[in-house]
Short mmCIF file of N, CA, C and O in Angstrom, two decimals:
data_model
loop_
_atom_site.label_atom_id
_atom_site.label_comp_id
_atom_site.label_asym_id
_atom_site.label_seq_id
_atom_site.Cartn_x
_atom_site.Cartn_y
_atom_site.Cartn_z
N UNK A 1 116.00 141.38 95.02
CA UNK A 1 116.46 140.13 95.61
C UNK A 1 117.75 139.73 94.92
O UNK A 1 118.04 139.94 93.74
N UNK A 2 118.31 139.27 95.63
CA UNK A 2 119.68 138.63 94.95
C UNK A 2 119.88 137.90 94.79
O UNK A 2 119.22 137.11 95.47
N UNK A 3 120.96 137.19 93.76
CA UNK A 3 120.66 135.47 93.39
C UNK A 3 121.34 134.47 94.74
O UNK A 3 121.63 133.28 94.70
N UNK A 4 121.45 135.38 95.81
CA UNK A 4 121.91 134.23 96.62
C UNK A 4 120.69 133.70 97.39
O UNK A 4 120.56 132.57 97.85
N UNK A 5 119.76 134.81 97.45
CA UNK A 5 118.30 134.16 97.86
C UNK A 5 117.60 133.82 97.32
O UNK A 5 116.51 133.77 97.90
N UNK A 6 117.64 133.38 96.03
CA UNK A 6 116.86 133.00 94.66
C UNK A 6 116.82 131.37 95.48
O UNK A 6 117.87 130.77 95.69
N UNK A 7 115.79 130.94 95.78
CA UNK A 7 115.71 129.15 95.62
C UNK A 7 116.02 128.85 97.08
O UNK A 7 115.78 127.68 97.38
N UNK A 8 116.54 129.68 98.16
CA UNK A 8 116.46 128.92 99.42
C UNK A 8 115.21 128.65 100.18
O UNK A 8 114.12 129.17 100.42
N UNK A 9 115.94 127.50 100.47
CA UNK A 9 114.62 126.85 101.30
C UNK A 9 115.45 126.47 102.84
O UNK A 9 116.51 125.83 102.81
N UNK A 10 114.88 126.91 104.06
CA UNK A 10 115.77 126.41 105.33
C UNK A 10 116.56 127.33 105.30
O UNK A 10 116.13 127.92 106.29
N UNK A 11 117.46 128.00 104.92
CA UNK A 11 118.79 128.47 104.63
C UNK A 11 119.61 127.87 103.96
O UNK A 11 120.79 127.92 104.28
N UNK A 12 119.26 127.25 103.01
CA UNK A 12 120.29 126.18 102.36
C UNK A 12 119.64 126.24 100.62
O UNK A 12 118.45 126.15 100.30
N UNK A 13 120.52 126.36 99.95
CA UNK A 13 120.42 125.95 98.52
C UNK A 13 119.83 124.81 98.06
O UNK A 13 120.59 123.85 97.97
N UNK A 14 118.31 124.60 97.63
CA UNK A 14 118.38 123.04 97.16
C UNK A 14 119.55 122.60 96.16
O UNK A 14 120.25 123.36 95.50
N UNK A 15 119.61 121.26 96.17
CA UNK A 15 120.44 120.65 95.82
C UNK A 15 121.92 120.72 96.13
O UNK A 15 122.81 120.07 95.57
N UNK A 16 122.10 121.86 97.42
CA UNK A 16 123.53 121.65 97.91
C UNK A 16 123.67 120.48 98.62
O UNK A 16 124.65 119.77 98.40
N UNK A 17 122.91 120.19 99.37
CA UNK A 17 123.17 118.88 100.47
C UNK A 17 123.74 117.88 99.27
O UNK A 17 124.82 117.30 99.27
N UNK A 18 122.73 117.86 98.27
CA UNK A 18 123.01 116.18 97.53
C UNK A 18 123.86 116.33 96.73
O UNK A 18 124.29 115.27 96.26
N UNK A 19 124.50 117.66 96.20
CA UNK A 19 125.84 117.86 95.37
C UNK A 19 127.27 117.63 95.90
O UNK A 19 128.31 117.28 95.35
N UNK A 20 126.94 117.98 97.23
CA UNK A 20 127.96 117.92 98.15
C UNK A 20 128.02 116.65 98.65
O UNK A 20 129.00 116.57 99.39
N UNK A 21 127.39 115.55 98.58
CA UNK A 21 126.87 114.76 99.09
C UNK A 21 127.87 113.68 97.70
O UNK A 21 128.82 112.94 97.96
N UNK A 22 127.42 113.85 96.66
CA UNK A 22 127.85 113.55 95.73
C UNK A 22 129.35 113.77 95.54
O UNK A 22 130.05 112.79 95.81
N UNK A 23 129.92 114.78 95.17
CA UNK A 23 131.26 115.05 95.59
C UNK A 23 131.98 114.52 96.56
O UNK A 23 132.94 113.91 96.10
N UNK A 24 131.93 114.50 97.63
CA UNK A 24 132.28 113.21 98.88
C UNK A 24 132.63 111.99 98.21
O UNK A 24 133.77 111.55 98.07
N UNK A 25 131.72 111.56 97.88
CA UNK A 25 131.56 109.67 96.78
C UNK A 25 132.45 109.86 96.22
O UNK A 25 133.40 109.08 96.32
N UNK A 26 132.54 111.10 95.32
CA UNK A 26 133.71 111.54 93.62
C UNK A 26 135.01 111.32 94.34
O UNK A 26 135.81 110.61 93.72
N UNK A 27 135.43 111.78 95.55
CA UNK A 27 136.44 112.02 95.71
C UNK A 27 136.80 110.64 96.72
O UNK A 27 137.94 110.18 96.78
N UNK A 28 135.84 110.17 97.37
CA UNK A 28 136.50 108.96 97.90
C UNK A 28 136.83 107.83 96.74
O UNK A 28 137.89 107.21 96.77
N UNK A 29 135.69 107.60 95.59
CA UNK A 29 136.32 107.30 94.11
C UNK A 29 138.06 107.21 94.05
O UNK A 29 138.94 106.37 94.23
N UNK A 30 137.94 108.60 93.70
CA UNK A 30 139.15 109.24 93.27
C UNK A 30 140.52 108.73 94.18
O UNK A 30 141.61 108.42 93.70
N UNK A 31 140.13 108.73 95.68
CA UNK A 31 141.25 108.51 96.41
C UNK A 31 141.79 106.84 96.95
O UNK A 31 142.84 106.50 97.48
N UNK A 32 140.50 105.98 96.54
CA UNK A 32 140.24 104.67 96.16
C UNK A 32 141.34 104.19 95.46
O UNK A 32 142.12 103.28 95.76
N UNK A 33 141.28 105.24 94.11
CA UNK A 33 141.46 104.85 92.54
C UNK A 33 143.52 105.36 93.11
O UNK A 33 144.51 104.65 92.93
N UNK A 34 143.49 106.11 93.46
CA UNK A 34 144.73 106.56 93.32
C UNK A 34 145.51 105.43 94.26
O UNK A 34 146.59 104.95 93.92
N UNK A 35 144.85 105.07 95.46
CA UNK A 35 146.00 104.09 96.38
C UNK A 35 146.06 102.79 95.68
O UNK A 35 146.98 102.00 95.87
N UNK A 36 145.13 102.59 94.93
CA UNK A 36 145.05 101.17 94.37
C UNK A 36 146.19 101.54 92.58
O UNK A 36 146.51 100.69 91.75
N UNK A 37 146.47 102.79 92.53
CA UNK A 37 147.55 102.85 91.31
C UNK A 37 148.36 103.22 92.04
O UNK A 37 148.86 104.24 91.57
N UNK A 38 148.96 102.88 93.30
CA UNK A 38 149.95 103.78 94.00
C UNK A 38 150.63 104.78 94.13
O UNK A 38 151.70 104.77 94.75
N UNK A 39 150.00 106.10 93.40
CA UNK A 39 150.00 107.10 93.21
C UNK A 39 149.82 108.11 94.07
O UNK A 39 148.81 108.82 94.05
N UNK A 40 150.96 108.27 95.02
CA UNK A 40 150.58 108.98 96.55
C UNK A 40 150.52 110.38 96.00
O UNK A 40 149.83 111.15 96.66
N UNK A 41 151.02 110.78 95.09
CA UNK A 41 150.55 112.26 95.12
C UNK A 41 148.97 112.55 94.95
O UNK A 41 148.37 113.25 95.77
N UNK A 42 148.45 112.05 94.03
CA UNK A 42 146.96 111.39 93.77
C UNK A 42 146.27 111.26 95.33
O UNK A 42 145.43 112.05 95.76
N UNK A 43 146.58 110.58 95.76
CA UNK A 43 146.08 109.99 97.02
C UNK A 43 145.74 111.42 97.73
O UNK A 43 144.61 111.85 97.97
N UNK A 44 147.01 112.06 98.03
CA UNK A 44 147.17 112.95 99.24
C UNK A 44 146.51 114.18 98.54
O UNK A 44 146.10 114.95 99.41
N UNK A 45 146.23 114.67 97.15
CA UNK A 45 145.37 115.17 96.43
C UNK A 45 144.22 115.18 96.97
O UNK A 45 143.75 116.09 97.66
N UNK A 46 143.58 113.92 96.62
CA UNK A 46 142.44 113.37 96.80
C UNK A 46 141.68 113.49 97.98
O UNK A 46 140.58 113.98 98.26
N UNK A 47 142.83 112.75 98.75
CA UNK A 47 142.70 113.23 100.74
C UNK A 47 141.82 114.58 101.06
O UNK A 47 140.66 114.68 101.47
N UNK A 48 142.53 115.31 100.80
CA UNK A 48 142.78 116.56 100.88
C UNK A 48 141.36 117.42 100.78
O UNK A 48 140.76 118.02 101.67
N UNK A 49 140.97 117.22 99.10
CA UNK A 49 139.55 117.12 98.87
C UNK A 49 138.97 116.83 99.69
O UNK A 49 138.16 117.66 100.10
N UNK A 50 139.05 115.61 100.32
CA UNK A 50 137.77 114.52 100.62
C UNK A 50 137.32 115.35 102.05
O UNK A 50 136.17 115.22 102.47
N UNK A 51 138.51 116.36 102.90
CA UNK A 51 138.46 116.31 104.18
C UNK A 51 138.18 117.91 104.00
O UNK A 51 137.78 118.46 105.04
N UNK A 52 138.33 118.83 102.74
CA UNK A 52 137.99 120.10 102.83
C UNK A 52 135.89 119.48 102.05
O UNK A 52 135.49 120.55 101.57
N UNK A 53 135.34 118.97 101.95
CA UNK A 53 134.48 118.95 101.83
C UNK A 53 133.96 118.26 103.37
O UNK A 53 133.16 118.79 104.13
N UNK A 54 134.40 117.41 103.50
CA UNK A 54 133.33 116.84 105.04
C UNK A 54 133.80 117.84 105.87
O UNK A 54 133.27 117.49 106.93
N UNK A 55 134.52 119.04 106.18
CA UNK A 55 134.62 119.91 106.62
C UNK A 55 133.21 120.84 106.42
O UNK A 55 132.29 120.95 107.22
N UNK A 56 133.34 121.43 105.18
CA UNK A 56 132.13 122.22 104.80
C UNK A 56 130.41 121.74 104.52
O UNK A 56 129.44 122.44 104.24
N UNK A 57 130.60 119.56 104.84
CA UNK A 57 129.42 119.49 104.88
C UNK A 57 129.09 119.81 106.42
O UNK A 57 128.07 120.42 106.73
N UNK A 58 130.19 119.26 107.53
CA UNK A 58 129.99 119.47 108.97
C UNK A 58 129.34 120.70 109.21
O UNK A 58 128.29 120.87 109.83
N UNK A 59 130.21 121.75 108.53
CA UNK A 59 129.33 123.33 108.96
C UNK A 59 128.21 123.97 108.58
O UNK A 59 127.78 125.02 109.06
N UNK A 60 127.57 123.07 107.39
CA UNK A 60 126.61 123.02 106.75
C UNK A 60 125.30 122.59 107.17
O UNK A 60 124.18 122.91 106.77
N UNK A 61 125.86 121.45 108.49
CA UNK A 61 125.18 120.41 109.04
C UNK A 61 124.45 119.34 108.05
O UNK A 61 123.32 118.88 108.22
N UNK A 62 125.06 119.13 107.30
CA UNK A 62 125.27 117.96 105.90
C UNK A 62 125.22 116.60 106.57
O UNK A 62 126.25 116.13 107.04
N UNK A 63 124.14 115.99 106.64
CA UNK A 63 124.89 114.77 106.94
C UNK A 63 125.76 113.83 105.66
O UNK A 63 125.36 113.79 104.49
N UNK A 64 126.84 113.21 106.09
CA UNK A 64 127.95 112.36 105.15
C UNK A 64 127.96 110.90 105.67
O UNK A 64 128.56 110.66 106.71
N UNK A 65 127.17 109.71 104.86
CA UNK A 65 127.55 108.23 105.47
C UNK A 65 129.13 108.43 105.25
O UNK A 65 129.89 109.08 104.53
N UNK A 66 129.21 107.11 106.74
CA UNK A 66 130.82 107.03 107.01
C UNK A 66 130.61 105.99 105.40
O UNK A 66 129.68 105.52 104.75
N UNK A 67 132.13 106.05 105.36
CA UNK A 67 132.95 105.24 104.11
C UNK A 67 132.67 103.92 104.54
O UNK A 67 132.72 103.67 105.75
N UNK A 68 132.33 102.88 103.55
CA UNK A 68 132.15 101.83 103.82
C UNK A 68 133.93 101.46 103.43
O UNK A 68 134.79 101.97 102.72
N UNK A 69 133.84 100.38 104.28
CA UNK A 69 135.08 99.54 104.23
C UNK A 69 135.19 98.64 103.07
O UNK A 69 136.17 97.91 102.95
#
């Protein structure tokens, strides 16, 4: 067996949903933190992150709460 099938359950890694899930938060944090120091490189950094992960939770079928306002 190989360690990529070590621990799946569904087809999915436990604890990927909620790491990924977590990371999302980190980086809306992060991109929060950067427009409020006006730090657009930061920002568009951050962005960037935020949209290559809700990307890979989408294909994951991850659900992601929308961003609260």
């Amino acid at each position: 067996m190989i360690a990529s099938e070590l621990g799946r359950i569904g087809g999915m890694v436990p604890g990927f949903a909620g790491g990924l899930r977590r990371r999302v938060e980190e980086a809306r944090a992060a991109s929060r933190a950067a427009k409020e120091a006006d730090d657009l490189y930061a920002v568009q950094a951050h962005t960037a992150d935020l949209e290559d992960l809700l990307r890979l939770a989408e294909e994951h079928g991850v659900s992601i709460e929308p961003e609260e306002e």
